[in-house]
Amino acid sequence: MPASPMVPASLLAVLGKLRVFTAPGFTMFTAMVTGLVAQIGAGTVTGMLTGAGLSRAWPHDRAHAFFSRTRWNVEILGIVLAHLIVRTLLPQGAAITVAVDDTLFKRSGKKVFGAAWQHDGAARGPKPVGRGTCFVVVGIVVELPFLTRPVCLPVMARLWRPKTGPTKVDLAASMIRLLAVCLNRPLHVVADAAYHGRALRHLPEAITLTTRLPAGAVLFDLAPPPTRKRGRPRLKGTRPGTPAELAETATFTTTRVARYGRTDQVRIAEVPCLW
């Protein structure tokens, strides 16, 4: 068994650009990444050691200590990774498409930090519930020359604890703002209907957010111009109707969009309003 990880030169060249560790920490990092890529089984810490061929050469607590006690910042690593993705895979100066979602990692045991019974979109059966830890994930969407569809490369993630601490929307908004400041480029953020709320209301002008509007959303016209009378100016206009009512009277145009690996013809209507 080798006493050090056998890292392919091509992979080492990429990992070398992510040096946010001490020298021993970087050795452990390269071993964990190599083992994660090579492991065909579970991507656990022990599984990574096995994939790297180090399960009998290194004590397992050395690998566990890398995640629990070694001094490195996961968000700094994510920012460095985001810069590498933008420099390498995106055109210079182009806007960045960012996807936001959450995923549940099933965990058992009473002492797993942050584990709880919560929604599991991938669960089988009539009840979409599972026990585990839920992470809100932010990734950069890129197009690769050897694929016909875009892919999302995760760069940041934060643990969400039900009924404790920030909401999923708060975590997503915080990571989006951090990513925008560090990358200094326009961001086009896409997310499902779960990601809307006050935390996303006052994003910087360089950030757009595309999400699905709930059927029961309350909409208002834009605020009317000041009347120059006494009192606070109005912050919103009148109610134009429900989304269903607006859809009945809106003017739709036909266009083609690429999605799910195919090109579809869809109808689009634009209604400026306040949500």
CSV table of C-alpha atoms in Angstrom, one decimal:
chain,number,residue,atom,x,y,z
A,1,MET,CA,0.0,0.0,0.0
A,2,PRO,CA,1.3,3.5,-0.8
A,3,ALA,CA,2.1,5.8,2.1
A,4,SER,CA,1.0,8.9,0.0
A,5,PRO,CA,-1.9,9.4,-2.4
A,6,MET,CA,-1.3,8.6,-6.1
A,7,VAL,CA,-2.8,11.7,-7.6
A,8,PRO,CA,-3.0,11.9,-11.5
A,9,ALA,CA,-1.0,14.8,-12.8
A,10,SER,CA,-4.0,16.3,-14.6
A,11,LEU,CA,-6.0,16.3,-11.4
A,12,LEU,CA,-3.1,17.6,-9.3
A,13,ALA,CA,-2.8,20.5,-11.7
A,14,VAL,CA,-6.4,21.5,-11.0
A,15,LEU,CA,-6.2,20.9,-7.2
A,16,GLY,CA,-3.0,22.9,-7.0
A,17,LYS,CA,-5.0,26.0,-7.9
A,18,LEU,CA,-7.1,25.5,-4.7
A,19,ARG,CA,-4.4,25.9,-2.2
A,20,VAL,CA,-6.2,27.3,0.9
A,21,PHE,CA,-4.6,24.7,3.2
A,22,THR,CA,-1.3,24.1,5.0
A,23,ALA,CA,1.1,21.7,3.4
A,24,PRO,CA,-0.2,18.7,5.4
A,25,GLY,CA,-3.8,19.8,4.9
A,26,PHE,CA,-3.3,20.0,1.1
A,27,THR,CA,-1.9,16.5,1.1
A,28,MET,CA,-5.0,15.3,2.9
A,29,PHE,CA,-7.2,17.3,0.6
A,30,THR,CA,-5.7,15.8,-2.5
A,31,ALA,CA,-6.1,12.3,-1.0
A,32,MET,CA,-9.8,12.9,-0.2
A,33,VAL,CA,-10.6,14.2,-3.6
A,34,THR,CA,-8.8,11.4,-5.4
A,35,GLY,CA,-10.5,8.8,-3.2
A,36,LEU,CA,-13.9,10.5,-3.9
A,37,VAL,CA,-13.4,10.3,-7.6
A,38,ALA,CA,-12.0,6.8,-7.6
A,39,GLN,CA,-14.5,5.3,-5.0
A,40,ILE,CA,-17.3,3.4,-6.7
A,41,GLY,CA,-19.1,2.9,-3.4
A,42,ALA,CA,-20.3,5.3,-0.7
A,43,GLY,CA,-18.6,8.7,-0.6
A,44,THR,CA,-17.9,8.6,3.1
A,45,VAL,CA,-14.6,9.5,4.7
A,46,THR,CA,-13.7,5.8,5.0
A,47,GLY,CA,-14.8,5.3,1.4
A,48,MET,CA,-12.6,8.1,0.2
A,49,LEU,CA,-9.6,6.5,2.0
A,50,THR,CA,-10.4,3.2,0.3
A,51,GLY,CA,-10.7,4.8,-3.1
A,52,ALA,CA,-7.3,6.5,-2.6
A,53,GLY,CA,-5.7,3.2,-1.7
A,54,LEU,CA,-4.8,4.5,1.8
A,55,SER,CA,-7.3,2.6,4.1
A,56,ARG,CA,-4.4,0.4,5.4
A,57,ALA,CA,-1.6,3.0,5.2
A,58,TRP,CA,-3.2,5.9,7.1
A,59,PRO,CA,-5.1,5.8,10.4
A,60,HIS,CA,-8.7,6.6,9.7
A,61,ASP,CA,-8.9,9.3,12.4
A,62,ARG,CA,-6.3,11.3,10.4
A,63,ALA,CA,-8.9,11.6,7.6
A,64,HIS,CA,-11.8,12.4,10.0
A,65,ALA,CA,-9.7,15.1,11.7
A,66,PHE,CA,-9.3,16.8,8.4
A,67,PHE,CA,-13.0,17.7,8.4
A,68,SER,CA,-13.4,18.2,12.2
A,69,ARG,CA,-10.2,19.8,13.4
A,70,THR,CA,-8.0,21.0,10.5
A,71,ARG,CA,-7.9,24.7,10.1
A,72,TRP,CA,-9.4,25.6,6.7
A,73,ASN,CA,-12.5,27.6,5.6
A,74,VAL,CA,-15.0,25.8,3.3
A,75,GLU,CA,-16.4,29.1,2.0
A,76,ILE,CA,-12.9,30.4,1.1
A,77,LEU,CA,-12.4,27.2,-0.8
A,78,GLY,CA,-15.7,27.7,-2.5
A,79,ILE,CA,-14.8,31.2,-3.6
A,80,VAL,CA,-11.4,30.1,-4.9
A,81,LEU,CA,-13.2,27.3,-6.8
A,82,ALA,CA,-15.8,29.8,-8.2
A,83,HIS,CA,-13.0,32.0,-9.5
A,84,LEU,CA,-11.3,29.0,-11.2
A,85,ILE,CA,-14.6,28.0,-12.8
A,86,VAL,CA,-15.3,31.5,-14.1
A,87,ARG,CA,-11.8,32.0,-15.5
A,88,THR,CA,-11.6,28.6,-17.1
A,89,LEU,CA,-15.1,27.8,-18.4
A,90,LEU,CA,-16.9,31.1,-18.9
A,91,PRO,CA,-16.3,33.8,-21.5
A,92,GLN,CA,-14.5,36.9,-20.2
A,93,GLY,CA,-16.9,39.5,-18.8
A,94,ALA,CA,-20.0,37.3,-19.4
A,95,ALA,CA,-22.9,37.2,-16.8
A,96,ILE,CA,-22.9,34.1,-14.6
A,97,THR,CA,-25.9,31.8,-14.2
A,98,VAL,CA,-26.2,30.6,-10.6
A,99,ALA,CA,-28.5,27.8,-9.6
A,100,VAL,CA,-29.8,27.5,-6.0
A,101,ASP,CA,-31.4,24.3,-4.5
A,102,ASP,CA,-31.3,22.2,-1.4
A,103,THR,CA,-30.6,18.5,-0.9
A,104,LEU,CA,-31.2,16.1,2.0
A,105,PHE,CA,-28.4,13.7,3.0
A,106,LYS,CA,-29.9,10.9,5.0
A,107,ARG,CA,-28.3,10.3,8.3
A,108,SER,CA,-29.1,8.1,11.2
A,109,GLY,CA,-28.1,8.3,14.8
A,110,LYS,CA,-29.1,10.6,17.7
A,111,LYS,CA,-25.8,12.5,17.7
A,112,VAL,CA,-25.6,13.6,14.1
A,113,PHE,CA,-25.4,17.4,14.2
A,114,GLY,CA,-28.3,19.1,12.4
A,115,ALA,CA,-30.1,15.9,11.5
A,116,ALA,CA,-33.9,16.1,11.7
A,117,TRP,CA,-37.0,14.7,10.0
A,118,GLN,CA,-37.8,17.0,7.1
A,119,HIS,CA,-38.9,17.2,3.5
A,120,ASP,CA,-37.1,14.9,1.0
A,121,GLY,CA,-37.9,15.6,-2.6
A,122,ALA,CA,-36.2,12.4,-3.7
A,123,ALA,CA,-38.1,10.1,-1.3
A,124,ARG,CA,-40.1,7.2,-2.6
A,125,GLY,CA,-43.6,6.5,-1.5
A,126,PRO,CA,-46.6,8.7,-0.6
A,127,LYS,CA,-44.7,10.7,2.1
A,128,PRO,CA,-41.8,12.8,0.9
A,129,VAL,CA,-40.1,12.8,4.3
A,130,GLY,CA,-36.6,11.7,5.4
A,131,ARG,CA,-34.2,12.1,8.3
A,132,GLY,CA,-30.9,13.7,7.7
A,133,THR,CA,-29.0,16.9,7.2
A,134,CYS,CA,-30.2,19.4,4.6
A,135,PHE,CA,-27.8,21.7,2.8
A,136,VAL,CA,-28.7,24.8,0.7
A,137,VAL,CA,-26.3,24.6,-2.3
A,138,VAL,CA,-25.2,27.3,-4.7
A,139,GLY,CA,-23.7,26.3,-8.0
A,140,ILE,CA,-22.4,27.9,-11.3
A,141,VAL,CA,-24.1,26.7,-14.5
A,142,VAL,CA,-21.6,26.1,-17.4
A,143,GLU,CA,-21.7,24.6,-20.8
A,144,LEU,CA,-19.1,22.0,-21.7
A,145,PRO,CA,-18.0,21.2,-25.2
A,146,PHE,CA,-18.5,17.4,-24.8
A,147,LEU,CA,-22.1,17.7,-23.4
A,148,THR,CA,-25.3,18.7,-25.1
A,149,ARG,CA,-26.8,20.1,-21.9
A,150,PRO,CA,-25.5,22.6,-19.3
A,151,VAL,CA,-24.2,21.3,-16.0
A,152,CYS,CA,-24.2,22.9,-12.5
A,153,LEU,CA,-20.9,22.9,-10.6
A,154,PRO,CA,-21.5,23.4,-6.8
A,155,VAL,CA,-19.3,26.0,-5.2
A,156,MET,CA,-20.9,26.8,-1.8
A,157,ALA,CA,-23.2,25.1,0.7
A,158,ARG,CA,-24.6,25.8,4.1
A,159,LEU,CA,-26.4,23.6,6.6
A,160,TRP,CA,-30.1,24.4,7.2
A,161,ARG,CA,-31.5,23.4,10.6
A,162,PRO,CA,-35.3,23.2,10.8
A,163,LYS,CA,-36.8,25.7,13.3
A,164,THR,CA,-33.3,26.8,14.3
A,165,GLY,CA,-31.3,29.7,12.8
A,166,PRO,CA,-31.7,31.2,9.4
A,167,THR,CA,-34.2,30.0,6.8
A,168,LYS,CA,-33.3,28.4,3.5
A,169,VAL,CA,-34.0,31.7,1.8
A,170,ASP,CA,-31.8,33.6,4.2
A,171,LEU,CA,-28.9,31.2,3.6
A,172,ALA,CA,-29.4,31.4,-0.2
A,173,ALA,CA,-29.5,35.2,-0.1
A,174,SER,CA,-26.3,35.4,2.0
A,175,MET,CA,-24.4,33.1,-0.3
A,176,ILE,CA,-25.6,34.9,-3.5
A,177,ARG,CA,-24.5,38.3,-2.1
A,178,LEU,CA,-21.1,36.9,-1.1
A,179,LEU,CA,-20.6,35.3,-4.5
A,180,ALA,CA,-21.6,38.5,-6.3
A,181,VAL,CA,-19.1,40.6,-4.2
A,182,CYS,CA,-16.2,38.1,-4.8
A,183,LEU,CA,-16.8,37.6,-8.5
A,184,ASN,CA,-17.7,41.2,-9.4
A,185,ARG,CA,-19.9,40.1,-12.3
A,186,PRO,CA,-23.7,40.2,-13.1
A,187,LEU,CA,-25.4,37.1,-11.7
A,188,HIS,CA,-28.6,35.5,-13.1
A,189,VAL,CA,-29.9,33.4,-10.2
A,190,VAL,CA,-32.4,30.6,-10.9
A,191,ALA,CA,-34.3,28.6,-8.2
A,192,ASP,CA,-37.6,26.8,-7.7
A,193,ALA,CA,-40.7,28.2,-5.9
A,194,ALA,CA,-39.3,27.5,-2.5
A,195,TYR,CA,-36.8,30.4,-2.8
A,196,HIS,CA,-38.7,33.6,-2.5
A,197,GLY,CA,-39.1,36.0,0.5
A,198,ARG,CA,-37.9,39.1,2.2
A,199,ALA,CA,-34.3,38.2,2.2
A,200,LEU,CA,-34.2,38.2,-1.6
A,201,ARG,CA,-36.2,41.5,-1.9
A,202,HIS,CA,-33.2,43.9,-1.9
A,203,LEU,CA,-30.5,42.2,-3.9
A,204,PRO,CA,-28.0,44.4,-5.7
A,205,GLU,CA,-28.9,45.6,-9.2
A,206,ALA,CA,-26.4,43.4,-10.8
A,207,ILE,CA,-28.3,40.3,-9.6
A,208,THR,CA,-31.5,39.0,-11.2
A,209,LEU,CA,-33.6,36.2,-9.7
A,210,THR,CA,-35.8,33.8,-11.7
A,211,THR,CA,-38.2,31.6,-9.7
A,212,ARG,CA,-41.7,30.1,-10.1
A,213,LEU,CA,-44.5,32.3,-8.9
A,214,PRO,CA,-46.9,30.6,-6.5
A,215,ALA,CA,-50.6,30.4,-7.6
A,216,GLY,CA,-51.6,32.3,-4.5
A,217,ALA,CA,-49.1,35.2,-4.9
A,218,VAL,CA,-50.4,38.7,-4.1
A,219,LEU,CA,-49.4,41.1,-6.8
A,220,PHE,CA,-49.5,44.9,-7.0
A,221,ASP,CA,-48.9,47.5,-9.7
A,222,LEU,CA,-45.8,49.6,-9.5
A,223,ALA,CA,-45.9,52.5,-7.1
A,224,PRO,CA,-47.5,55.6,-8.7
A,225,PRO,CA,-45.5,58.8,-9.0
A,226,PRO,CA,-45.5,61.2,-6.0
A,227,THR,CA,-48.5,63.5,-5.7
A,228,ARG,CA,-46.6,66.3,-4.0
A,229,LYS,CA,-49.2,66.2,-1.2
A,230,ARG,CA,-48.6,65.8,2.5
A,231,GLY,CA,-48.0,62.2,3.8
A,232,ARG,CA,-45.8,59.3,2.8
A,233,PRO,CA,-45.8,58.5,-0.9
A,234,ARG,CA,-47.5,55.2,-1.9
A,235,LEU,CA,-45.1,52.2,-2.0
A,236,LYS,CA,-47.3,50.1,-4.3
A,237,GLY,CA,-50.2,50.5,-6.7
A,238,THR,CA,-53.5,48.7,-7.0
A,239,ARG,CA,-54.1,45.0,-7.2
A,240,PRO,CA,-54.1,43.9,-10.9
A,241,GLY,CA,-55.6,40.5,-10.1
A,242,THR,CA,-54.4,37.0,-9.3
A,243,PRO,CA,-51.8,35.3,-11.5
A,244,ALA,CA,-54.5,33.2,-13.1
A,245,GLU,CA,-56.5,36.3,-13.9
A,246,LEU,CA,-53.5,38.1,-15.3
A,247,ALA,CA,-52.7,35.0,-17.5
A,248,GLU,CA,-56.2,35.3,-19.1
A,249,THR,CA,-55.7,38.9,-20.3
A,250,ALA,CA,-51.9,39.0,-20.8
A,251,THR,CA,-50.4,39.2,-24.3
A,252,PHE,CA,-48.3,36.1,-25.0
A,253,THR,CA,-45.5,35.7,-27.5
A,254,THR,CA,-44.1,32.5,-28.8
A,255,THR,CA,-40.4,31.7,-28.5
A,256,ARG,CA,-38.1,28.7,-28.4
A,257,VAL,CA,-36.1,27.7,-25.3
A,258,ALA,CA,-33.5,25.0,-24.7
A,259,ARG,CA,-34.3,22.9,-21.6
A,260,TYR,CA,-33.8,19.3,-20.4
A,261,GLY,CA,-31.6,18.5,-23.4
A,262,ARG,CA,-34.2,19.6,-26.0
A,263,THR,CA,-35.6,22.7,-27.6
A,264,ASP,CA,-39.2,23.5,-26.9
A,265,GLN,CA,-41.7,26.1,-28.1
A,266,VAL,CA,-43.2,28.1,-25.2
A,267,ARG,CA,-45.4,31.1,-24.7
A,268,ILE,CA,-44.2,34.0,-22.6
A,269,ALA,CA,-45.9,37.0,-21.2
A,270,GLU,CA,-44.3,39.9,-19.4
A,271,VAL,CA,-46.2,41.7,-16.6
A,272,PRO,CA,-44.2,44.3,-14.6
A,273,CYS,CA,-45.5,44.4,-11.0
A,274,LEU,CA,-44.6,44.1,-7.4
A,275,TRP,CA,-44.8,40.7,-5.6
